[in-house]
Amino acid sequence: MGTKTLERVSAMPAPTWHSLKMNDATVEIDEALAPARDIAIETDAELGGADAFDAALDAAQADWDAEFGDAPVLANYEDEQANRLGGLALSEYQKGVDAAEASKSLRAMYEQGMGEEAARWLAEMAGERTSLNVAASKACSASVLVRGIDASVNTAALDVIVDDGATLELAITVDSPVPGYGITGTTLRIFAGKNAHVTVRRVQTLDDSWTDLDDMGLFLSNGATIEIFQTVLGAGHTYTGLAGDLRGKGSTANVTTHYLGHGEQELDFNYVLRHHGRKTTCNLYANGVLAGESSKVLRGTIDLIRGCKGAQGQETDNVLLVDEAVKNKTVPTILCNEDDVAGNHGATIGHIREEQLFYLASRGLSREDAEGMFVSATLEDAWLNAANEDAKQAIVRLGNTIVEDFEEAYL
Amino acid sequence: MSEALLSIRGLSAGVDDKQILDTVNLEVPAGEVHVLMGPNGAGKSTLGHVVMGEPTYEMTSGTIEFDGQDITELSPDKRSRAGLFLSFQAPVEIPGVPLTSFLRAIISGREGIDMKRKEFRKRVRALADELEMDRVYLDRELGVGFSGGEKKKVEMLQLLLLQPKLAILDETDSGLDVDALSVVSHGMEAYQRQCNGTLLVITHNTRILEHLDVDRVHVMVKGRVVAEGDASMIADIDANGFEQFEQAASAE
């Protein structure tokens, strides 16, 4: 058995310098790992198959065609003034966006955060897709438990279709309750109908011998809100990719990520949120601690596409580096092709300052104690904010392996 | 061997090539309340930080003995664990660390103070109530978004939780309104009462001393302790300021 390689996973839409080696990720997969397909789902939503998402997207296409089908495509090459001067020098990214916009196909423009190949592989490993369907104006909840199974790939392919005015609270826990080695993952396609509200809380607490792949794609109709809370506390290798199409007027996507890197863990995050609709809003907020020799890459792209007047995008990554050996790369990117918009980005990356260290020392904490406190505090905060008992137990299990007497001392 | 809990002898210190403290001698016996006063820039806060072991400052001469042990070469965390406490004039913020997590960490492994989680939570809540501090602050990130008064209350909370042998309070009264000042004064009294505590209060304002039974006053000017006396000096300083001491120091 050899190794399968997924190339160009979680690629940035508009690449940065190649020498930075952060435009995308490469995922190595041991082909000896067998699909496990052991996923536990509890929900009061209606369960269905793969067709529901496609049907929802087709319905959204019909609505969109009725409103915008005859409208001219507002693409870069349509700039008449530039055309008279010989045309714009477009980047590969701009050409790609123009082609997608010209297709007027919501399906062609819909994307998954980790990219097509990774999403397809995750779905293949999962076997069949399961859909959680929430009828218009209903409120439902669901919990999904993905456990690491030794020598296996255990993934879930989930579609979430929340109809107009409906609400869904979805909690996903990814844990490794027994020792082993393998891959876990989820690939989600989330459709939020008009004024629908979807909340997803995903907590990952794998031991270091595991790799986790977290892939999501979002579609938002008029007035819809999707809130994603990702808590990444474990796994030797973590890949998180999220892409969203803020298609509907006044739709909102809020993505909050808390992460903890320790030991030799490698964390990779990719976010792409594309504003098509007017007065759309997105907030990407990441906050984490890197300890030991861990490393992290975060790519955050907010794409303000021509026509999304009144849109607002905000992205922030605050990372605390508590050891000298950690590595962090953060690229917050705002792509803007529309005048009447607001896009803000920022990153705060820093070590513990000397005055902070002295303050902690004056309270009896050595540098080593202080580093341990940041790790414990991240775990404790995750426990306090856990969505359900599965997540709490998973955090306690991992916490006890990282921090001595974690449960007894901190919870 | 002195009977003093804290004994500073011939201490000179500075930062880079600039000398701030010049041959300071100062003793604080156990159970007493001492006040270190002086004009702005005299070096009072520097002395507090040097005693706590802040690495920013370089000690060029002298020794510091605490509780019968020479702590001159000890790191700040070990000085803390030996029973020394410094309340900061401007406590730092530690984003990402809830106050409760921080408090749990600072008592961890301390003999006689470390406690089980239920007892700890009960104790911390009781202290917050005693200091008229909203309990919601306990789950907030340390110092982040706290007012000046709340930050000083957190310092007092730590003082009462850690029960050190000696507390150096560096300008704890600065920037506080009347209500917050009253709470801080209450914290100092509680520390003395509950722990038989020893205090070295650094201030240039006599107001915070009204509620304290002061044993001795030390006056610092230009990095030197230029005068010492009993509590009656406070009224004198209140009436006449530090000019007399500054003039005497200049004359030397």
XYZ file of C-alpha atoms in Angstrom:
663
model
C 0.000 0.000 0.000
C 1.236 3.453 -0.854
C 0.294 7.016 -0.154
C -2.435 9.001 -1.821
C -1.778 12.702 -2.125
C -4.450 15.365 -2.294
C -2.895 18.368 -4.035
C -3.918 22.026 -3.846
C -6.182 21.484 -0.881
C -7.681 24.642 0.664
C -6.138 26.845 -2.018
C -6.277 30.623 -1.758
C -8.414 32.111 -4.548
C -5.790 34.770 -5.257
C -2.369 33.279 -4.474
C 0.367 35.159 -2.678
C 4.140 34.740 -3.145
C 4.907 31.126 -3.957
C 8.060 31.270 -1.818
C 5.927 31.696 1.314
C 4.655 28.153 0.719
C 1.190 28.888 1.995
C -1.011 29.171 -1.080
C -2.496 25.758 -0.447
C -1.972 22.532 1.491
C -0.995 19.011 0.525
C -2.634 16.122 2.363
C -0.888 12.748 2.474
C -3.180 9.771 2.986
C -2.050 6.290 3.910
C -3.878 4.060 1.427
C -3.836 1.211 3.918
C -6.536 3.020 5.882
C -9.990 1.576 5.277
C -13.302 3.493 5.335
C -15.054 2.966 8.691
C -18.384 4.769 8.165
C -19.214 4.844 11.849
C -21.067 8.105 12.456
C -23.653 8.730 15.165
C -26.370 11.281 14.364
C -29.126 12.374 16.710
C -31.643 14.883 15.441
C -35.244 15.917 15.339
C -34.763 17.178 11.786
C -35.922 15.077 8.849
C -33.181 12.832 7.448
C -32.804 12.459 3.699
C -30.373 11.710 0.902
C -28.113 13.628 -1.453
C -30.853 15.070 -3.649
C -32.183 17.621 -1.175
C -29.214 19.960 -1.440
C -29.221 19.894 -5.240
C -32.957 20.527 -5.266
C -32.563 23.489 -2.902
C -29.801 24.953 -5.072
C -31.947 24.461 -8.206
C -34.812 26.313 -6.528
C -32.446 29.123 -5.541
C -31.238 29.226 -9.164
C -34.803 29.647 -10.388
C -35.380 32.507 -7.934
C -32.121 34.122 -8.941
C -32.840 33.771 -12.656
C -36.218 35.421 -12.149
C -34.601 38.421 -10.477
C -31.200 38.701 -12.195
C -31.294 36.356 -15.195
C -31.596 39.154 -17.734
C -29.254 41.539 -15.965
C -25.831 42.105 -17.528
C -22.922 40.294 -15.904
C -20.829 42.753 -13.938
C -17.472 41.206 -14.702
C -14.034 42.687 -15.164
C -13.932 42.225 -18.928
C -17.135 44.204 -19.273
C -15.284 47.419 -18.525
C -15.972 49.336 -21.756
C -13.525 52.112 -21.085
C -10.720 49.629 -20.553
C -11.739 47.666 -23.635
C -11.328 50.803 -25.787
C -7.769 51.019 -24.467
C -6.973 47.418 -25.335
C -8.583 45.658 -22.382
C -7.583 45.057 -18.783
C -4.603 42.925 -17.871
C -6.484 40.351 -15.806
C -4.944 37.898 -13.388
C -5.754 34.215 -13.604
C -7.937 34.726 -10.541
C -9.902 37.554 -12.206
C -10.345 35.529 -15.399
C -11.660 32.638 -13.338
C -14.133 34.829 -11.463
C -15.320 36.391 -14.733
C -15.923 32.990 -16.262
C -17.888 31.862 -13.206
C -19.993 35.029 -13.154
C -20.627 34.768 -16.891
C -22.035 31.262 -16.438
C -24.816 32.691 -14.251
C -24.842 29.284 -12.600
C -25.101 29.113 -8.814
C -23.942 25.511 -8.982
C -20.825 26.489 -10.956
C -19.999 29.138 -8.386
C -20.736 27.021 -5.347
C -17.528 25.734 -3.750
C -16.194 23.788 -0.788
C -13.504 25.275 1.450
C -11.018 22.457 0.957
C -11.579 22.331 -2.782
C -13.275 19.899 -5.104
C -10.829 16.997 -4.882
C -10.701 16.860 -1.084
C -14.489 17.218 -0.773
C -15.030 14.416 -3.272
C -12.562 12.127 -1.460
C -14.203 12.817 1.909
C -17.622 12.039 0.443
C -16.339 8.833 -1.176
C -14.905 7.652 2.123
C -18.196 8.477 3.860
C -20.156 6.312 1.455
C -23.546 7.920 1.183
C -24.498 11.520 1.902
C -26.986 12.211 4.662
C -29.108 15.335 4.639
C -30.658 17.113 7.594
C -33.769 18.863 6.347
C -35.590 21.491 8.360
C -38.950 22.552 6.939
C -39.899 26.223 6.674
C -40.363 28.033 10.007
C -39.407 24.944 12.054
C -36.676 24.847 14.724
C -34.535 21.724 15.023
C -31.272 20.567 16.493
C -28.796 17.845 15.648
C -25.662 16.339 17.113
C -23.091 14.365 15.179
C -20.322 12.301 16.743
C -17.320 11.303 14.650
C -14.879 9.005 16.445
C -11.382 8.102 15.357
C -11.275 4.389 14.560
C -7.900 2.682 14.451
C -6.419 2.073 10.986
C -9.455 3.716 9.407
C -10.817 6.764 7.654
C -13.997 7.783 9.416
C -15.766 10.644 7.672
C -19.261 12.048 7.416
C -20.774 13.671 4.324
C -23.640 15.847 5.489
C -25.993 18.175 3.690
C -27.890 20.703 5.743
C -30.967 22.250 4.178
C -32.756 24.772 6.340
C -35.812 26.174 4.603
C -37.167 29.719 4.737
C -37.489 31.086 8.262
C -36.312 27.840 9.866
C -33.586 27.305 12.463
C -31.052 24.543 13.023
C -28.499 24.102 15.820
C -25.926 21.525 14.775
C -23.179 20.273 17.099
C -20.355 18.145 15.709
C -17.844 16.450 17.997
C -14.746 14.793 16.569
C -12.843 12.793 19.178
C -10.541 9.790 19.582
C -11.798 7.997 22.704
C -9.502 5.006 22.103
C -5.850 4.975 21.013
C -5.156 4.484 17.339
C -4.080 6.049 14.096
C -6.116 7.260 11.174
C -8.165 10.023 9.635
C -11.413 11.648 10.607
C -13.346 14.241 8.689
C -16.566 15.909 7.758
C -17.677 17.500 4.509
C -20.734 19.698 4.868
C -22.900 21.481 2.312
C -25.102 23.991 4.090
C -28.056 25.680 2.414
C -29.797 28.444 4.371
C -33.135 29.529 2.903
C -34.591 33.015 3.164
C -34.278 34.371 6.727
C -33.134 30.948 7.921
C -30.676 30.686 10.825
C -28.080 27.915 10.992
C -25.573 27.459 13.804
C -22.809 24.871 13.607
C -20.496 24.166 16.537
C -17.679 21.788 15.676
C -15.241 20.669 18.371
C -12.224 18.559 17.516
C -10.283 16.830 20.329
C -8.224 14.134 18.602
C -4.961 12.761 19.919
C -1.814 13.521 17.936
C -1.824 10.256 15.976
C -4.867 11.427 13.995
C -5.460 13.718 11.035
C -8.682 15.692 10.776
C -10.231 17.205 7.656
C -13.022 19.737 8.166
C -14.606 20.833 4.894
C -17.612 23.141 4.543
C -19.480 24.993 1.844
C -22.208 27.539 2.602
C -24.989 29.038 0.521
C -27.019 31.895 1.963
C -30.349 33.155 0.609
C -31.901 36.566 1.296
C -31.703 37.499 4.968
C -30.157 34.175 5.994
C -27.621 33.871 8.809
C -25.067 31.121 9.236
C -22.887 31.023 12.324
C -19.961 28.641 12.514
C -17.977 28.022 15.695
C -14.914 25.855 15.230
C -12.833 24.719 18.165
C -9.632 22.945 17.195
C -7.805 21.506 20.191
C -6.090 18.351 18.968
C -4.902 16.137 16.058
C -1.367 15.915 14.711
C -2.596 17.437 11.444
C -5.698 19.571 11.075
C -7.071 20.885 7.791
C -10.030 23.236 7.920
C -11.564 24.684 4.769
C -14.713 26.791 4.565
C -16.169 28.561 1.551
C -19.371 30.558 1.460
C -21.540 32.212 -1.165
C -23.365 35.156 0.408
C -25.810 35.253 -2.458
C -28.924 36.608 -0.813
C -29.471 40.263 -0.027
C -28.807 41.054 3.631
C -27.356 37.621 4.444
C -24.736 37.176 7.171
C -21.983 34.633 7.771
C -20.116 34.685 11.079
C -17.210 32.289 11.498
C -15.441 32.052 14.860
C -12.439 29.796 15.262
C -10.617 28.980 18.485
C -7.527 26.865 18.198
C -4.781 25.397 20.326
C -1.558 24.086 18.834
C 0.820 22.128 21.028
C 3.517 19.493 20.628
C 4.383 19.209 16.946
C 0.869 19.751 15.638
C 0.246 21.345 12.249
C -2.902 23.394 11.712
C -4.140 24.642 8.354
C -7.137 26.949 7.955
C -8.672 28.317 4.776
C -11.669 30.633 4.598
C -13.209 32.073 1.436
C -16.339 34.156 1.701
C -17.728 35.632 -1.495
C -20.194 38.498 -1.278
C -22.613 38.466 -4.181
C -25.703 39.919 -2.532
C -26.229 43.513 -1.535
C -25.829 44.493 2.111
C -24.259 41.158 2.989
C -22.032 40.823 6.037
C -19.301 38.432 7.041
C -17.120 38.246 10.121
C -14.157 35.906 10.314
C -12.678 35.827 13.788
C -9.866 33.485 14.754
C -8.183 33.397 18.128
C -5.631 30.870 19.286
C -2.577 29.795 21.190
C 0.436 28.075 19.677
C 2.740 26.233 22.081
C 5.558 23.690 21.827
C 6.743 23.300 18.234
C 3.315 23.630 16.637
C 2.718 25.488 13.397
C -0.283 27.133 11.809
C -1.286 28.605 8.467
C -4.424 30.690 8.114
C -5.697 32.009 4.799
C -8.713 34.259 5.036
C -10.202 35.697 1.868
C -13.160 38.047 1.678
C -14.218 38.580 -1.919
C -16.369 41.656 -2.493
C -17.736 40.932 -5.948
C -18.989 43.620 -8.278
C -22.605 44.364 -7.503
C -22.546 43.582 -3.743
C -23.259 47.186 -2.814
C -23.383 47.899 0.901
C -21.524 44.675 1.790
C -19.232 44.540 4.797
C -16.483 42.041 5.551
C -14.262 41.839 8.596
C -11.523 39.335 9.374
C -9.218 39.069 12.363
C -6.678 36.529 13.578
C -5.220 36.926 17.054
C -2.559 34.380 17.862
C -0.432 34.107 20.958
C 2.906 32.392 20.480
C 3.926 30.978 23.844
C 7.065 29.138 22.710
C 9.999 30.268 20.618
C 9.797 27.238 18.315
C 6.244 27.762 17.040
C 5.547 28.923 13.486
C 2.629 31.037 12.334
C 1.623 32.300 8.914
C -1.508 34.399 8.516
C -2.700 35.948 5.249
C -5.826 38.048 5.589
C -6.947 39.008 2.069
C -9.658 41.381 0.905
C -10.489 41.147 -2.806
C -12.590 44.087 -3.866
C -14.318 44.778 -7.155
C -17.084 47.034 -5.872
C -16.963 50.645 -4.681
C -19.719 50.807 -2.106
C -18.384 48.254 0.387
C -16.308 48.027 3.571
C -13.608 45.434 4.068
C -11.353 45.290 7.107
C -8.691 42.851 8.111
C -6.137 42.554 10.846
C -3.872 40.115 12.564
C -2.240 40.284 15.958
C 0.631 37.870 16.298
C 2.814 38.060 19.342
C 4.791 36.394 22.038
C 4.039 36.928 25.706
C 5.466 40.351 26.453
C 8.168 40.840 29.071
C 5.891 42.894 31.324
C 3.258 40.154 31.148
C 5.863 37.527 32.031
C 7.039 39.592 35.000
C 3.486 40.085 36.204
C 2.861 36.338 36.027
C 6.221 35.650 37.694
C 5.334 38.049 40.503
C 2.369 35.754 41.148
C 4.591 32.700 41.356
C 4.371 31.468 37.772
C 7.603 30.535 36.023
C 7.778 30.835 32.241
C 6.939 27.132 31.991
C 3.979 27.584 34.373
C 2.767 30.553 32.317
C 2.897 28.570 29.079
C 0.947 25.770 30.738
C -1.632 28.267 31.962
C -2.334 29.505 28.431
C -2.916 25.923 27.272
C -5.171 25.151 30.272
C -7.097 28.378 29.800
C -7.826 27.541 26.147
C -9.124 24.099 27.126
C -11.168 25.519 29.984
C -12.702 28.169 27.749
C -13.640 25.473 25.203
C -15.267 23.411 27.958
C -17.231 26.389 29.255
C -18.574 27.060 25.753
C -19.129 23.452 24.641
C -22.458 22.841 22.906
C -23.341 19.516 24.519
C -22.207 16.704 26.794
C -20.373 14.874 23.968
C -18.188 17.908 23.406
C -17.599 18.460 27.135
C -16.527 14.847 27.642
C -14.231 15.000 24.617
C -12.558 18.180 25.904
C -12.079 16.646 29.358
C -10.605 13.499 27.815
C -8.077 15.453 25.743
C -7.424 17.954 28.549
C -6.434 15.185 30.926
C -3.813 13.968 28.431
C -2.279 17.445 28.035
C -2.615 19.026 31.486
C -2.005 17.134 34.709
C -5.258 16.766 36.680
C -7.050 19.011 34.152
C -10.537 17.931 35.150
C -9.859 18.044 38.870
C -7.992 21.327 38.844
C -9.800 23.422 36.274
C -13.399 22.301 35.818
C 20.679 38.408 61.578
C 17.927 41.021 61.668
C 14.490 40.274 63.056
C 13.036 42.170 60.150
C 10.844 40.250 57.719
C 12.247 42.350 54.879
C 15.734 43.758 55.107
C 17.214 45.852 52.304
C 20.859 46.786 52.751
C 22.956 49.090 50.568
C 20.774 48.521 47.538
C 21.690 50.411 44.387
C 19.967 49.713 41.088
C 19.188 51.238 37.729
C 18.228 50.619 34.170
C 20.757 50.678 31.345
C 23.420 53.083 32.650
C 21.035 55.266 34.638
C 21.128 54.832 38.406
C 17.727 55.105 40.085
C 18.278 53.722 43.589
C 21.304 54.777 45.599
C 22.427 52.741 48.624
C 18.949 52.150 50.006
C 18.602 50.705 53.505
C 15.148 49.766 54.738
C 13.740 47.236 57.198
C 10.171 46.046 57.701
C 9.504 43.812 60.747
C 6.766 41.185 60.552
C 3.224 42.358 61.270
C 3.989 46.058 60.822
C 2.668 48.616 58.361
C 5.352 50.731 56.723
C 4.842 53.533 54.263
C 7.295 54.604 51.600
C 6.582 58.153 50.529
C 8.249 60.653 48.295
C 7.725 62.964 45.342
C 7.085 61.670 41.836
C 10.186 60.139 40.272
C 11.888 59.486 43.613
C 12.341 55.768 42.833
C 9.632 54.354 45.125
C 8.026 52.103 42.518
C 11.431 51.032 41.261
C 12.307 49.854 44.766
C 9.116 47.774 44.877
C 9.873 46.206 41.523
C 13.533 45.555 42.358
C 12.527 43.828 45.597
C 10.151 41.659 43.535
C 13.023 40.892 41.114
C 11.982 42.629 37.892
C 14.707 41.799 35.363
C 14.402 45.245 33.698
C 16.437 46.676 36.566
C 20.028 45.819 37.306
C 21.090 45.658 40.929
C 24.594 47.055 41.172
C 25.095 46.596 44.912
C 23.405 45.498 48.090
C 21.354 42.585 49.376
C 17.699 41.781 49.984
C 16.790 39.427 52.808
C 13.282 38.138 53.217
C 12.043 35.903 56.017
C 15.573 34.952 56.969
C 16.610 34.092 53.412
C 18.854 36.028 51.035
C 16.594 36.442 47.979
C 18.897 38.768 46.026
C 19.515 36.152 43.337
C 16.074 34.519 43.365
C 13.776 34.740 40.320
C 10.484 36.659 40.800
C 8.351 33.491 40.796
C 10.439 32.022 43.617
C 10.209 35.287 45.578
C 6.447 35.083 45.207
C 6.385 31.491 46.374
C 8.557 32.561 49.351
C 5.695 34.845 50.442
C 6.373 38.186 48.772
C 3.637 40.061 46.896
C 3.714 43.174 44.748
C 0.492 44.936 43.856
C 1.023 46.725 40.546
C 0.284 50.368 39.905
C -0.807 49.415 36.366
C -1.704 45.695 36.290
C -1.175 44.135 32.846
C -3.855 42.554 30.690
C -3.564 38.888 29.730
C -5.900 38.241 26.764
C -7.085 34.655 26.344
C -6.863 33.769 30.028
C -10.063 33.943 32.097
C -9.494 35.509 35.519
C -10.593 32.296 37.240
C -8.039 30.230 35.272
C -5.339 32.688 36.260
C -6.296 32.591 39.948
C -6.384 28.790 39.827
C -2.877 28.746 38.337
C -1.340 31.115 40.891
C -2.470 29.067 43.905
C -1.537 25.750 42.293
C 1.041 23.877 44.350
C 1.127 26.452 47.162
C 1.113 24.654 50.473
C -1.866 25.576 52.618
C -3.473 27.670 49.867
C -4.040 25.238 46.997
C -7.538 23.816 47.210
C -10.049 21.602 45.430
C -12.081 23.174 42.654
C -15.370 23.528 44.559
C -13.661 25.089 47.551
C -11.676 27.324 45.198
C -14.762 28.602 43.379
C -16.520 29.249 46.665
C -13.510 31.100 48.042
C -13.042 33.250 44.936
C -16.730 34.172 44.809
C -16.674 35.116 48.491
C -13.636 37.336 47.931
C -15.289 38.978 44.903
C -18.341 39.730 47.045
C -16.179 41.070 49.867
C -14.463 43.432 47.433
C -17.807 44.469 45.852
C -16.647 43.050 42.539
C -19.225 41.793 40.039
C -18.801 38.008 39.681
C -19.080 38.260 35.894
C -15.508 39.534 35.907
C -14.335 36.114 37.108
C -15.032 34.571 33.692
C -13.613 37.476 31.709
C -10.121 37.646 30.292
C -7.701 38.963 32.898
C -7.742 42.751 32.886
C -9.221 43.037 29.374
C -11.849 45.777 29.376
C -11.586 46.217 33.167
C -11.776 49.747 34.548
C -8.879 51.066 36.630
C -10.898 50.407 39.785
C -11.718 46.821 38.759
C -8.066 46.133 38.038
C -7.106 47.291 41.530
C -9.849 45.138 43.026
C -8.384 42.147 41.202
C -5.023 42.984 42.781
C -6.678 43.021 46.219
C -8.449 39.757 45.443
C -5.102 38.139 44.665
C -3.633 39.576 47.871
C -6.399 38.000 49.958
C -6.244 34.725 48.029
C -2.467 34.295 48.208
C -2.100 35.532 51.804
C 1.557 36.523 51.395
C 3.845 37.221 54.338
C 4.592 40.690 53.010
C 2.700 42.801 50.489
C 4.211 45.766 48.698
C 1.380 47.935 47.434
C 2.641 50.189 44.669
C 0.446 53.288 44.318
C -2.644 51.126 44.742
C -4.655 54.299 45.340
C -3.696 56.016 42.085
C -6.540 56.808 39.719
C -9.289 55.532 42.023
C -12.545 57.260 42.815
C -13.818 57.492 46.399
C -15.822 54.258 46.249
C -13.008 52.190 44.746
C -10.570 53.693 47.251
C -12.829 52.569 50.064
C -12.926 49.004 48.709
C -9.154 48.888 48.323
C -8.693 50.206 51.870
C -11.050 47.497 53.044
C -8.942 44.910 51.220
C -5.790 46.113 52.965
C -7.481 45.976 56.368
C -8.817 42.492 55.633
C -5.322 41.334 54.668
C -3.901 42.600 57.934
C -6.722 41.140 59.980
C -7.016 37.744 58.283
C -3.343 37.023 57.624
C -1.588 39.092 60.277
C -0.081 40.672 57.178
C 2.912 42.918 56.799
C 2.573 45.900 54.491
C 4.914 48.227 52.673
C 2.650 50.858 51.146
C 4.176 52.986 48.409
C 2.321 56.243 47.872
C 2.679 59.965 47.506
C -0.861 60.521 48.715
C -1.753 60.366 52.403
C -5.438 59.688 51.863
C -5.196 55.912 51.592
C -3.342 55.851 54.919
C -6.305 57.202 56.881
C -7.637 53.714 57.527
C -4.276 52.155 58.368
C -2.448 51.977 61.659
C 0.971 52.965 60.343
C 4.066 51.899 62.297
C 6.784 53.640 60.343
C 7.264 56.093 57.497
C 10.231 56.180 55.089
C 10.772 59.138 52.788
C 12.612 58.661 49.519
C 14.069 61.470 47.441
C 16.175 60.973 44.307
C 16.665 57.270 44.952
C 17.761 57.590 48.593
C 15.871 57.064 51.828
C 16.439 60.494 53.385
C 14.191 60.375 56.447
C 12.383 57.888 58.656
C 9.981 58.310 61.514
C 6.746 57.287 63.146
C 3.212 57.869 61.844
C 3.290 61.532 62.896
C 5.366 62.226 59.772
C 2.277 61.653 57.656
C 0.489 64.699 59.060
C 3.669 66.731 58.595
C 3.969 65.654 54.953
C 0.283 66.298 54.429
C 0.727 69.852 55.687
C 4.126 70.714 54.246
C 4.750 68.344 51.326
C 8.135 66.907 50.414
C 9.948 70.186 49.867
C 11.784 70.040 53.182
C 13.183 66.601 52.320
C 14.089 67.620 48.765
C 15.951 70.674 50.043
C 17.818 68.607 52.606
C 18.736 66.054 49.941
C 19.978 68.807 47.628
C 22.035 70.314 50.424
C 23.819 66.983 50.911
